[in-house]
CSV table of C-alpha atoms and ligand atoms in Angstrom, one decimal:
chain,number,residue,atom,x,y,z
A,1,MET,CA,69.6,11.0,50.1
A,2,THR,CA,66.6,10.1,48.1
A,3,ASP,CA,65.7,6.8,46.5
A,4,PHE,CA,62.1,5.6,46.8
A,5,GLY,CA,63.1,2.0,47.4
A,6,GLY,CA,66.0,2.3,45.0
A,7,ALA,CA,63.8,3.5,42.1
A,8,VAL,CA,65.3,7.0,41.7
A,9,LYS,CA,68.1,7.3,39.2
A,10,LYS,CA,70.3,10.0,37.6
A,11,SER,CA,69.3,10.5,34.0
A,12,GLU,CA,68.7,13.4,31.6
A,13,VAL,CA,65.8,11.5,30.1
A,14,TYR,CA,63.0,10.4,32.4
A,15,GLU,CA,59.3,9.5,32.5
A,16,ILE,CA,58.6,10.6,36.1
A,17,ALA,CA,60.3,13.5,38.0
A,18,ILE,CA,60.1,14.1,41.8
A,19,LEU,CA,60.2,17.8,42.8
A,20,GLY,CA,60.2,19.2,46.3
A,21,ILE,CA,58.5,22.4,47.3
A,22,PRO,CA,59.6,23.3,50.8
A,23,PHE,CA,57.0,26.0,51.4
A,24,ASP,CA,54.5,26.7,54.3
A,25,GLU,CA,54.0,30.4,54.3
A,26,LYS,CA,50.3,30.0,53.4
A,27,SER,CA,49.5,27.6,56.3
A,28,CYS,CA,46.9,29.3,58.5
A,29,PHE,CA,47.5,27.4,61.8
A,30,LEU,CA,50.9,25.6,62.2
A,31,LYS,CA,54.0,26.0,60.1
A,32,GLY,CA,56.2,22.9,59.5
A,33,ALA,CA,55.1,21.6,56.1
A,34,ALA,CA,58.2,23.2,54.5
A,35,LEU,CA,60.1,20.3,56.0
A,36,GLY,CA,57.8,17.8,54.3
A,37,PRO,CA,59.9,17.1,51.2
A,38,GLN,CA,63.0,16.1,53.1
A,39,ALA,CA,61.0,13.9,55.5
A,40,ILE,CA,59.3,12.1,52.6
A,41,ARG,CA,62.7,11.5,50.9
A,42,ARG,CA,64.2,10.3,54.1
A,43,ALA,CA,61.3,7.8,54.7
A,44,SER,CA,61.7,6.5,51.1
A,45,THR,CA,65.1,4.8,51.8
A,46,SER,CA,65.8,1.5,50.1
A,47,LYS,CA,67.2,0.4,53.4
A,48,ALA,CA,63.6,0.2,54.6
A,49,LEU,CA,61.6,-0.7,51.5
A,50,ASN,CA,61.8,-2.2,48.0
A,51,PRO,CA,60.9,-0.7,44.7
A,52,PHE,CA,57.8,-2.9,44.0
A,53,THR,CA,54.3,-1.7,44.1
A,54,GLU,CA,51.4,-3.8,45.4
A,55,LEU,CA,50.3,-4.6,41.8
A,56,GLY,CA,53.8,-5.9,40.9
A,57,ILE,CA,55.3,-3.0,39.1
A,58,ASN,CA,59.1,-2.6,39.7
A,59,LEU,CA,59.7,1.1,39.8
A,60,GLU,CA,63.4,0.6,39.5
A,61,THR,CA,63.4,-1.3,36.2
A,62,GLU,CA,60.1,-0.5,34.4
A,63,ALA,CA,60.5,3.3,34.2
A,64,THR,CA,63.1,6.1,34.7
A,65,ILE,CA,62.3,8.1,37.8
A,66,VAL,CA,64.5,11.1,38.7
A,67,ASP,CA,64.6,13.5,41.6
A,68,LEU,CA,65.1,17.1,40.5
A,69,GLY,CA,65.5,18.5,44.0
A,70,ASP,CA,63.7,21.4,45.5
A,71,VAL,CA,62.2,24.6,44.0
A,72,ASP,CA,63.8,27.7,45.4
A,73,THR,CA,61.3,29.1,47.9
A,74,SER,CA,63.6,31.7,49.4
A,75,GLY,CA,61.9,34.7,47.7
A,76,ASP,CA,58.5,36.2,48.4
A,77,VAL,CA,55.3,34.4,47.7
A,78,ASP,CA,54.8,35.8,44.2
A,79,LYS,CA,58.3,34.9,43.2
A,80,THR,CA,58.0,31.4,44.7
A,81,PHE,CA,54.7,30.7,42.9
A,82,ILE,CA,56.4,31.7,39.6
A,83,GLN,CA,59.3,29.4,40.4
A,84,ILE,CA,56.9,26.6,41.1
A,85,GLU,CA,55.0,27.2,37.8
A,86,GLU,CA,58.3,27.2,35.8
A,87,ALA,CA,59.7,24.1,37.5
A,88,VAL,CA,56.6,22.1,36.8
A,89,ALA,CA,56.5,23.4,33.2
A,90,ARG,CA,60.1,22.2,32.7
A,91,ILE,CA,59.0,18.7,33.6
A,92,LEU,CA,55.9,18.8,31.4
A,93,ASP,CA,58.1,20.1,28.5
A,94,GLN,CA,60.0,16.7,28.7
A,95,GLY,CA,56.7,14.9,28.4
A,96,ALA,CA,57.2,13.6,31.9
A,97,VAL,CA,55.0,13.2,34.9
A,98,PRO,CA,55.7,15.5,37.9
A,99,ILE,CA,55.4,14.1,41.4
A,100,ILE,CA,55.5,17.0,43.8
A,101,LEU,CA,56.4,16.8,47.5
A,102,GLY,CA,54.8,19.6,49.5
A,103,GLY,CA,54.7,21.9,51.2
A,104,ASP,CA,51.3,23.3,52.2
A,105,HIS,CA,48.3,23.0,49.9
A,106,SER,CA,48.6,26.6,48.5
A,107,ILE,CA,51.2,25.2,46.0
A,108,THR,CA,48.6,23.3,44.0
A,109,PHE,CA,47.3,26.6,42.4
A,110,PRO,CA,50.6,27.5,40.7
A,111,ILE,CA,51.1,23.8,39.8
A,112,ILE,CA,47.8,23.6,38.1
A,113,LYS,CA,48.5,26.9,36.3
A,114,ALA,CA,51.4,25.2,34.7
A,115,PHE,CA,49.4,22.1,33.9
A,116,SER,CA,46.6,24.1,32.3
A,117,LYS,CA,49.0,25.3,29.6
A,118,TYR,CA,49.7,21.7,28.5
A,119,PHE,CA,46.4,20.1,29.2
A,120,HIS,CA,43.3,22.0,28.0
A,121,HIS,CA,41.1,19.3,29.3
A,122,LEU,CA,42.3,18.3,32.8
A,123,ASP,CA,40.4,16.5,35.5
A,124,LEU,CA,41.4,16.8,39.2
A,125,LEU,CA,41.0,14.3,42.0
A,126,HIS,CA,41.5,15.9,45.3
A,127,PHE,CA,41.9,13.9,48.6
A,128,ASP,CA,41.4,16.1,51.6
A,129,ALA,CA,39.5,16.4,54.9
A,130,HIS,CA,38.7,20.0,53.8
A,131,PRO,CA,37.3,21.3,50.5
A,132,ASP,CA,39.9,24.1,50.4
A,133,LEU,CA,37.3,26.2,48.6
A,134,TYR,CA,37.2,29.4,50.7
A,135,PRO,CA,37.0,32.6,48.7
A,136,ASP,CA,39.6,33.8,51.1
A,137,LEU,CA,40.8,32.9,54.6
A,138,TYR,CA,41.3,35.9,56.9
A,139,GLY,CA,41.6,38.0,53.8
A,140,ASP,CA,44.2,35.8,52.2
A,141,ARG,CA,43.1,34.5,48.8
A,142,LEU,CA,46.3,32.4,48.4
A,143,SER,CA,45.9,30.6,51.8
A,144,HIS,CA,46.2,26.8,51.8
A,145,ALA,CA,42.5,26.8,52.5
A,146,CYS,CA,41.7,28.4,49.1
A,147,PRO,CA,43.6,26.7,46.1
A,148,PHE,CA,40.6,25.0,44.6
A,149,ALA,CA,38.5,28.2,44.6
A,150,ARG,CA,41.3,29.9,42.6
A,151,ILE,CA,41.7,26.9,40.2
A,152,LEU,CA,37.9,26.8,39.5
A,153,GLU,CA,37.5,30.6,39.1
A,154,ALA,CA,40.3,30.7,36.6
A,155,GLY,CA,38.7,27.9,34.7
A,156,LEU,CA,41.9,25.8,34.7
A,157,ILE,CA,40.2,22.4,34.9
A,158,LYS,CA,37.2,20.5,33.5
A,159,LYS,CA,36.2,18.5,36.5
A,160,LEU,CA,36.9,18.4,40.2
A,161,VAL,CA,36.2,15.4,42.4
A,162,GLN,CA,36.9,15.7,46.1
A,163,ILE,CA,37.1,12.7,48.4
A,164,GLY,CA,37.7,12.3,52.2
A,165,ILE,CA,35.8,15.6,53.0
A,166,ARG,CA,34.5,15.9,56.6
A,167,ALA,CA,34.9,19.6,57.4
A,168,ALA,CA,32.9,21.5,54.8
A,169,THR,CA,31.3,24.8,55.7
A,170,ALA,CA,28.0,26.1,54.2
A,171,GLU,CA,30.0,28.7,52.2
A,172,GLN,CA,32.2,26.0,50.7
A,173,ARG,CA,29.3,23.8,49.9
A,174,ALA,CA,27.7,26.7,48.0
A,175,ILE,CA,30.9,27.2,46.0
A,176,ALA,CA,31.1,23.5,45.3
A,177,SER,CA,27.6,23.4,43.9
A,178,LYS,CA,28.2,26.6,41.9
A,179,TYR,CA,31.1,25.0,40.0
A,180,GLY,CA,29.6,21.5,39.8
A,181,VAL,CA,32.2,19.9,42.1
A,182,THR,CA,31.7,16.3,43.0
A,183,MET,CA,32.2,16.2,46.8
A,184,ILE,CA,32.4,12.7,48.2
A,185,GLU,CA,32.1,13.2,51.9
A,186,MET,CA,33.2,10.6,54.5
A,187,LYS,CA,29.7,10.5,56.0
A,188,ASP,CA,28.4,9.1,52.7
A,189,LEU,CA,31.4,6.8,51.9
A,190,LYS,CA,30.1,3.3,52.6
A,191,VAL,CA,32.1,1.5,49.9
A,192,ILE,CA,35.2,2.6,48.0
A,193,PRO,CA,34.0,4.0,44.6
A,194,ARG,CA,35.4,2.9,41.3
A,195,LEU,CA,36.3,6.3,39.8
A,196,ASN,CA,36.7,6.8,36.1
A,197,PHE,CA,38.1,9.9,34.4
A,198,THR,CA,38.1,10.5,30.7
A,199,ASN,CA,40.4,13.5,30.6
A,200,PRO,CA,44.1,13.4,31.8
A,201,LEU,CA,44.0,13.3,35.6
A,202,TYR,CA,45.9,15.3,38.2
A,203,ILE,CA,45.8,14.0,41.8
A,204,SER,CA,46.2,16.4,44.7
A,205,PHE,CA,46.7,14.4,47.9
A,206,ASP,CA,46.4,16.3,51.2
A,207,LEU,CA,47.6,13.9,53.9
A,208,ASP,CA,44.9,15.1,56.3
A,209,SER,CA,42.4,13.2,54.1
A,210,LEU,CA,43.7,10.1,56.0
A,211,ASP,CA,42.4,9.5,59.5
A,212,PRO,CA,44.7,11.1,62.0
A,213,ALA,CA,45.1,7.6,63.5
A,214,PHE,CA,46.9,6.6,60.3
A,215,ALA,CA,48.5,10.0,59.5
A,216,PRO,CA,49.0,12.3,62.6
A,217,GLY,CA,51.7,14.3,60.9
A,218,VAL,CA,49.5,17.1,59.6
A,219,ALA,CA,48.5,20.6,60.9
A,220,HIS,CA,44.8,20.0,61.1
A,221,HIS,CA,43.6,16.8,62.9
A,222,GLU,CA,40.1,15.9,61.6
A,223,PRO,CA,39.0,12.5,62.9
A,224,GLY,CA,36.9,10.1,60.8
A,225,GLY,CA,39.0,10.0,57.7
A,226,LEU,CA,40.2,7.5,55.2
A,227,SER,CA,42.4,4.5,56.1
A,228,THR,CA,45.6,4.1,54.1
A,229,ARG,CA,44.1,0.8,52.9
A,230,GLN,CA,41.1,2.5,51.5
A,231,VAL,CA,43.3,4.9,49.6
A,232,PHE,CA,45.3,2.1,48.0
A,233,ASP,CA,42.1,0.2,47.1
A,234,LEU,CA,40.7,3.4,45.5
A,235,LEU,CA,44.0,4.0,43.6
A,236,HIS,CA,44.1,0.4,42.3
A,237,GLU,CA,40.5,0.6,41.1
A,238,LEU,CA,41.0,4.1,39.5
A,239,GLU,CA,40.6,4.2,35.7
A,240,ALA,CA,42.5,7.2,34.5
A,241,ASN,CA,45.6,8.5,32.7
A,242,ILE,CA,47.4,10.2,35.6
A,243,VAL,CA,49.6,13.0,34.5
A,244,GLY,CA,50.6,14.5,37.8
A,245,LEU,CA,50.5,14.2,41.6
A,246,ASP,CA,51.2,16.3,44.6
A,247,VAL,CA,51.4,15.0,48.2
A,248,VAL,CA,51.0,17.9,50.6
A,249,GLU,CA,50.7,19.0,54.2
A,250,LEU,CA,53.2,16.6,55.8
A,251,ASN,CA,54.2,18.3,59.1
A,252,PRO,CA,57.2,16.3,60.4
A,253,SER,CA,57.0,18.0,63.8
A,254,ARG,CA,53.7,16.1,64.4
A,255,ASP,CA,55.0,12.9,63.0
A,256,PRO,CA,57.6,11.6,65.5
A,257,SER,CA,57.2,7.9,64.4
A,258,GLY,CA,57.4,8.8,60.7
A,259,ILE,CA,54.2,6.9,60.0
A,260,THR,CA,52.7,9.8,58.0
A,261,ALA,CA,55.9,10.2,55.9
A,262,ALA,CA,55.7,6.4,55.3
A,263,ALA,CA,52.1,6.8,54.1
A,264,ALA,CA,53.2,9.6,51.7
A,265,VAL,CA,56.0,7.4,50.3
A,266,LYS,CA,53.6,4.5,49.6
A,267,ILE,CA,51.0,6.8,48.0
A,268,ILE,CA,53.7,8.1,45.7
A,269,LYS,CA,54.9,4.5,44.9
A,270,GLU,CA,51.4,3.2,44.2
A,271,VAL,CA,50.5,6.3,42.0
A,272,ALA,CA,53.8,5.9,40.1
A,273,GLY,CA,53.0,2.2,39.6
A,274,HIS,CA,49.5,3.2,38.3
A,275,ILE,CA,51.1,5.6,35.7
A,276,ILE,CA,53.6,3.0,34.5
A,277,LYS,CA,50.9,0.2,34.3
A,278,HIS,CA,48.6,2.5,32.3
A,279,ARG,CA,51.3,3.4,29.8
A,280,GLN,CA,52.3,-0.3,29.4
A,281,LYS,CA,48.6,-1.2,28.7
A,282,LYS,CA,48.3,1.7,26.2
A,283,ASN,CA,51.4,0.6,24.3
A,284,ARG,CA,50.2,-3.0,24.1
A,285,SER,CA,46.8,-2.0,22.7
A,286,PRO,CA,46.3,-1.7,18.9
A,287,ILE,CA,46.8,1.7,17.3
A,288,ASN,CA,43.7,4.0,17.4
A,289,LYS,CA,42.4,2.3,20.5
B,301,LIG,MN1,44.2,20.8,51.7
B,302,LIG,MN1,43.2,19.5,54.6
Protein backbone atom coordinates (compact mmCIF):
# COMPACT_ATOMS: atom_id res chain seq x y z
CA MET A 1 0.00 0.00 0.00
CA THR A 2 2.76 2.38 0.91
CA ASP A 3 6.32 2.46 -0.30
CA PHE A 4 7.82 5.87 -1.16
CA GLY A 5 9.60 4.56 -4.20
CA GLY A 6 10.39 1.29 -2.44
CA ALA A 7 12.01 2.95 0.57
CA VAL A 8 9.53 1.88 3.26
CA LYS A 9 10.40 -1.34 5.10
CA LYS A 10 9.05 -3.36 8.00
CA SER A 11 11.39 -3.03 10.97
CA GLU A 12 11.26 -2.65 14.74
CA VAL A 13 14.27 -0.34 14.59
CA TYR A 14 14.15 2.70 12.35
CA GLU A 15 15.53 6.19 11.76
CA ILE A 16 12.50 7.73 10.06
CA ALA A 17 8.83 6.93 10.68
CA ILE A 18 5.88 7.92 8.53
CA LEU A 19 2.65 8.59 10.44
CA GLY A 20 -0.73 9.51 8.94
CA ILE A 21 -3.24 11.80 10.63
CA PRO A 22 -6.56 11.56 8.75
CA PHE A 23 -8.18 14.59 10.37
CA ASP A 24 -9.97 17.63 8.95
CA GLU A 25 -12.42 18.70 11.64
CA LYS A 26 -10.63 22.01 12.11
CA SER A 27 -10.80 23.04 8.44
CA CYS A 28 -12.83 26.24 8.23
CA PHE A 29 -13.83 26.10 4.54
CA LEU A 30 -13.74 22.67 2.87
CA LYS A 31 -13.40 19.24 4.41
CA GLY A 32 -11.34 16.60 2.60
CA ALA A 33 -7.84 16.80 4.11
CA ALA A 34 -8.64 13.68 6.16
CA LEU A 35 -8.14 11.74 2.92
CA GLY A 36 -4.66 13.26 2.51
CA PRO A 37 -2.57 10.47 4.08
CA GLN A 38 -3.97 7.72 1.87
CA ALA A 39 -3.61 9.87 -1.26
CA ILE A 40 0.04 10.64 -0.45
CA ARG A 41 0.80 6.96 0.16
CA ARG A 42 -0.93 5.95 -3.06
CA ALA A 43 1.09 8.51 -5.04
CA SER A 44 4.34 7.23 -3.54
CA THR A 45 4.23 3.87 -5.32
CA SER A 46 7.49 2.42 -6.54
CA LYS A 47 5.67 1.55 -9.75
CA ALA A 48 5.88 5.27 -10.57
CA LEU A 49 9.09 6.45 -8.92
CA ASN A 50 12.44 5.30 -7.56
CA PRO A 51 13.89 5.73 -4.06
CA PHE A 52 16.65 8.21 -5.01
CA THR A 53 16.59 11.88 -4.04
CA GLU A 54 17.86 14.62 -6.35
CA LEU A 55 21.10 14.82 -4.35
CA GLY A 56 21.75 11.12 -4.82
CA ILE A 57 20.62 9.62 -1.51
CA ASN A 58 19.09 6.16 -1.88
CA LEU A 59 16.26 6.15 0.66
CA GLU A 60 15.93 2.39 0.39
CA THR A 61 19.51 1.48 1.31
CA GLU A 62 20.91 4.41 3.30
CA ALA A 63 18.34 4.48 6.12
CA THR A 64 15.51 2.48 7.62
CA ILE A 65 12.17 4.13 6.96
CA VAL A 66 8.95 2.58 8.31
CA ASP A 67 5.28 3.46 8.02
CA LEU A 68 3.46 3.29 11.35
CA GLY A 69 0.01 3.73 9.80
CA ASP A 70 -2.56 6.26 10.93
CA VAL A 71 -3.38 7.85 14.27
CA ASP A 72 -6.88 6.95 15.53
CA THR A 73 -8.92 10.09 14.86
CA SER A 74 -12.33 8.57 15.56
CA GLY A 75 -12.78 10.26 18.93
CA ASP A 76 -13.52 13.90 19.67
CA VAL A 77 -10.96 16.63 19.01
CA ASP A 78 -9.48 16.59 22.53
CA LYS A 79 -8.99 12.84 22.37
CA THR A 80 -7.55 12.99 18.85
CA PHE A 81 -5.04 15.69 19.83
CA ILE A 82 -3.87 13.53 22.75
CA GLN A 83 -3.54 10.53 20.42
CA ILE A 84 -1.46 12.66 18.02
CA GLU A 85 0.83 13.84 20.82
CA GLU A 86 1.32 10.30 22.11
CA ALA A 87 1.96 8.80 18.66
CA VAL A 88 4.60 11.44 17.89
CA ALA A 89 6.18 10.97 21.33
CA ARG A 90 6.51 7.21 20.70
CA ILE A 91 8.57 7.94 17.56
CA LEU A 92 10.73 10.49 19.37
CA ASP A 93 11.27 7.93 22.16
CA GLN A 94 13.00 5.73 19.54
CA GLY A 95 15.32 8.62 18.65
CA ALA A 96 13.69 8.61 15.20
CA VAL A 97 12.41 11.39 12.97
CA PRO A 98 8.63 11.58 12.46
CA ILE A 99 7.33 12.44 8.97
CA ILE A 100 3.66 13.21 9.37
CA LEU A 101 1.03 13.09 6.63
CA GLY A 102 -1.91 15.45 7.28
CA GLY A 103 -4.62 16.19 7.78
CA ASP A 104 -5.45 19.84 8.18
CA HIS A 105 -2.94 22.26 9.72
CA SER A 106 -4.48 22.18 13.22
CA ILE A 107 -2.50 18.97 13.86
CA THR A 108 0.80 20.85 14.07
CA PHE A 109 -0.08 22.17 17.55
CA PRO A 110 -0.30 18.74 19.27
CA ILE A 111 2.69 17.55 17.20
CA ILE A 112 4.86 20.42 18.46
CA LYS A 113 3.60 19.84 22.01
CA ALA A 114 5.19 16.39 21.78
CA PHE A 115 8.39 17.79 20.25
CA SER A 116 8.75 20.46 22.93
CA LYS A 117 9.18 17.74 25.58
CA TYR A 118 12.18 16.32 23.71
CA PHE A 119 13.67 19.48 22.24
CA HIS A 120 13.93 22.44 24.60
CA HIS A 121 15.45 24.53 21.83
CA LEU A 122 13.43 23.90 18.68
CA ASP A 123 13.26 26.08 15.57
CA LEU A 124 10.35 25.88 13.15
CA LEU A 125 10.28 26.51 9.41
CA HIS A 126 6.72 26.96 8.21
CA PHE A 127 5.77 26.90 4.51
CA ASP A 128 2.31 28.39 3.93
CA ALA A 129 0.32 30.95 1.95
CA HIS A 130 -1.19 31.94 5.31
CA PRO A 131 0.52 32.85 8.59
CA ASP A 132 -1.99 30.68 10.58
CA LEU A 133 -1.56 33.13 13.46
CA TYR A 134 -5.17 34.06 14.18
CA PRO A 135 -5.94 34.29 17.91
CA ASP A 136 -9.11 32.40 16.95
CA LEU A 137 -11.17 31.85 13.80
CA TYR A 138 -14.93 32.27 14.28
CA GLY A 139 -14.33 31.66 17.98
CA ASP A 140 -12.32 28.46 17.44
CA ARG A 141 -8.82 28.65 18.93
CA LEU A 142 -7.89 25.22 17.54
CA SER A 143 -8.83 26.06 13.92
CA HIS A 144 -6.34 25.18 11.16
CA ALA A 145 -5.88 28.97 10.88
CA CYS A 146 -4.45 29.21 14.44
CA PRO A 147 -1.79 26.55 15.23
CA PHE A 148 1.21 28.87 15.22
CA ALA A 149 -0.52 31.36 17.55
CA ARG A 150 -1.01 28.50 20.03
CA ILE A 151 2.59 27.26 19.62
CA LEU A 152 4.05 30.74 20.21
CA GLU A 153 1.79 31.55 23.18
CA ALA A 154 2.77 28.31 24.86
CA GLY A 155 6.47 29.09 24.30
CA LEU A 156 7.05 25.72 22.62
CA ILE A 157 9.70 26.90 20.12
CA LYS A 158 12.66 29.27 19.96
CA LYS A 159 12.25 30.63 16.47
CA LEU A 160 9.58 30.68 13.76
CA VAL A 161 10.41 31.40 10.12
CA GLN A 162 7.47 31.49 7.69
CA ILE A 163 7.90 31.36 3.93
CA GLY A 164 5.45 31.57 1.03
CA ILE A 165 3.13 33.99 2.85
CA ARG A 166 0.76 36.00 0.65
CA ALA A 167 -2.43 36.34 2.67
CA ALA A 168 -1.44 38.01 5.96
CA THR A 169 -3.99 40.16 7.76
CA ALA A 170 -3.09 43.23 9.85
CA GLU A 171 -3.96 41.28 13.00
CA GLN A 172 -1.64 38.42 12.06
CA ARG A 173 1.18 40.81 11.16
CA ALA A 174 0.87 42.34 14.64
CA ILE A 175 1.09 38.91 16.28
CA ALA A 176 4.09 38.01 14.10
CA SER A 177 5.93 41.14 15.17
CA LYS A 178 4.98 40.63 18.84
CA TYR A 179 6.66 37.20 18.84
CA GLY A 180 9.56 38.10 16.54
CA VAL A 181 8.42 35.82 13.73
CA THR A 182 10.43 36.06 10.51
CA MET A 183 7.78 36.26 7.79
CA ILE A 184 9.22 35.86 4.29
CA GLU A 185 6.40 37.06 2.04
CA MET A 186 6.09 36.10 -1.62
CA LYS A 187 6.01 39.78 -2.62
CA ASP A 188 9.56 40.16 -1.26
CA LEU A 189 10.96 36.82 -2.46
CA LYS A 190 13.23 37.68 -5.37
CA VAL A 191 15.83 34.97 -4.81
CA ILE A 192 15.63 31.77 -2.83
CA PRO A 193 17.21 32.46 0.56
CA ARG A 194 19.90 30.26 2.05
CA LEU A 195 18.35 29.48 5.43
CA ASN A 196 20.45 28.40 8.37
CA PHE A 197 19.12 27.12 11.71
CA THR A 198 21.26 26.50 14.76
CA ASN A 199 18.69 24.61 16.85
CA PRO A 200 17.08 21.33 15.77
CA LEU A 201 14.55 22.17 13.07
CA TYR A 202 10.96 21.08 12.56
CA ILE A 203 9.44 21.76 9.13
CA SER A 204 5.70 22.27 8.75
CA PHE A 205 4.70 22.24 5.08
CA ASP A 206 1.24 23.49 4.13
CA LEU A 207 0.81 22.52 0.47
CA ASP A 208 -0.96 25.81 -0.23
CA SER A 209 2.44 27.52 0.05
CA LEU A 210 2.89 26.18 -3.49
CA ASP A 211 1.24 28.09 -6.29
CA PRO A 212 -2.17 26.57 -7.10
CA ALA A 213 -0.83 26.01 -10.64
CA PHE A 214 1.59 23.44 -9.13
CA ALA A 215 -0.62 22.24 -6.30
CA PRO A 216 -4.35 22.74 -6.85
CA GLY A 217 -5.32 20.04 -4.35
CA VAL A 218 -5.79 22.32 -1.33
CA ALA A 219 -8.84 23.99 0.22
CA HIS A 220 -7.65 27.58 -0.11
CA HIS A 221 -6.40 28.63 -3.56
CA GLU A 222 -4.07 31.60 -3.17
CA PRO A 223 -2.34 32.51 -6.45
CA GLY A 224 1.22 33.81 -6.57
CA GLY A 225 2.92 31.09 -4.59
CA LEU A 226 6.13 29.06 -4.64
CA SER A 227 6.99 26.72 -7.48
CA THR A 228 7.87 23.14 -6.58
CA ARG A 229 11.35 23.85 -8.04
CA GLN A 230 11.84 26.79 -5.65
CA VAL A 231 10.93 24.55 -2.72
CA PHE A 232 13.48 21.89 -3.68
CA ASP A 233 16.19 24.51 -4.25
CA LEU A 234 15.44 25.97 -0.83
CA LEU A 235 15.55 22.53 0.82
CA HIS A 236 18.85 21.68 -0.88
CA GLU A 237 20.40 24.96 0.35
CA LEU A 238 18.97 24.62 3.85
CA GLU A 239 21.53 24.21 6.63
CA ALA A 240 19.83 22.51 9.54
CA ASN A 241 19.44 19.39 11.61
CA ILE A 242 15.88 18.46 10.60
CA VAL A 243 14.14 16.48 13.36
CA GLY A 244 10.59 16.35 12.02
CA LEU A 245 8.29 17.19 9.12
CA ASP A 246 4.60 17.48 8.50
CA VAL A 247 3.00 17.85 5.07
CA VAL A 248 -0.56 19.07 5.52
CA GLU A 249 -3.71 20.28 3.79
CA LEU A 250 -3.77 17.90 0.81
CA ASN A 251 -7.39 17.78 -0.33
CA PRO A 252 -7.64 14.88 -2.84
CA SER A 253 -11.10 15.96 -4.03
CA ARG A 254 -9.44 19.03 -5.60
CA ASP A 255 -6.52 17.03 -6.99
CA PRO A 256 -7.98 14.91 -9.80
CA SER A 257 -4.65 14.51 -11.63
CA GLY A 258 -2.77 13.68 -8.43
CA ILE A 259 -0.18 16.40 -9.07
CA THR A 260 -0.47 17.84 -5.54
CA ALA A 261 -0.04 14.40 -3.96
CA ALA A 262 3.01 13.88 -6.20
CA ALA A 263 4.45 17.19 -4.91
CA ALA A 264 3.83 16.02 -1.32
CA VAL A 265 5.67 12.74 -2.00
CA LYS A 266 8.66 14.49 -3.51
CA ILE A 267 8.88 17.02 -0.65
CA ILE A 268 8.93 14.09 1.78
CA LYS A 269 11.62 12.32 -0.24
CA GLU A 270 13.85 15.40 -0.47
CA VAL A 271 13.48 16.19 3.25
CA ALA A 272 14.22 12.54 4.16
CA GLY A 273 17.30 12.74 1.93
CA HIS A 274 18.38 15.95 3.70
CA ILE A 275 18.06 14.24 7.09
CA ILE A 276 20.11 11.22 5.98
CA LYS A 277 22.79 13.36 4.33
CA HIS A 278 23.10 15.55 7.43
CA ARG A 279 23.56 12.48 9.65
CA GLN A 280 26.14 10.97 7.30
CA LYS A 281 28.12 14.23 7.33
CA LYS A 282 27.95 14.43 11.12
CA ASN A 283 29.19 10.86 11.52
CA ARG A 284 32.14 11.55 9.24
CA SER A 285 33.27 14.68 11.06
CA PRO A 286 35.77 14.43 13.94
CA ILE A 287 34.41 14.09 17.48
CA ASN A 288 33.47 17.36 19.20
CA LYS A 289 32.84 19.11 15.89
MN1 LIG B 1 -1.67 26.36 7.08
MN1 LIG C 1 -2.44 27.71 4.17
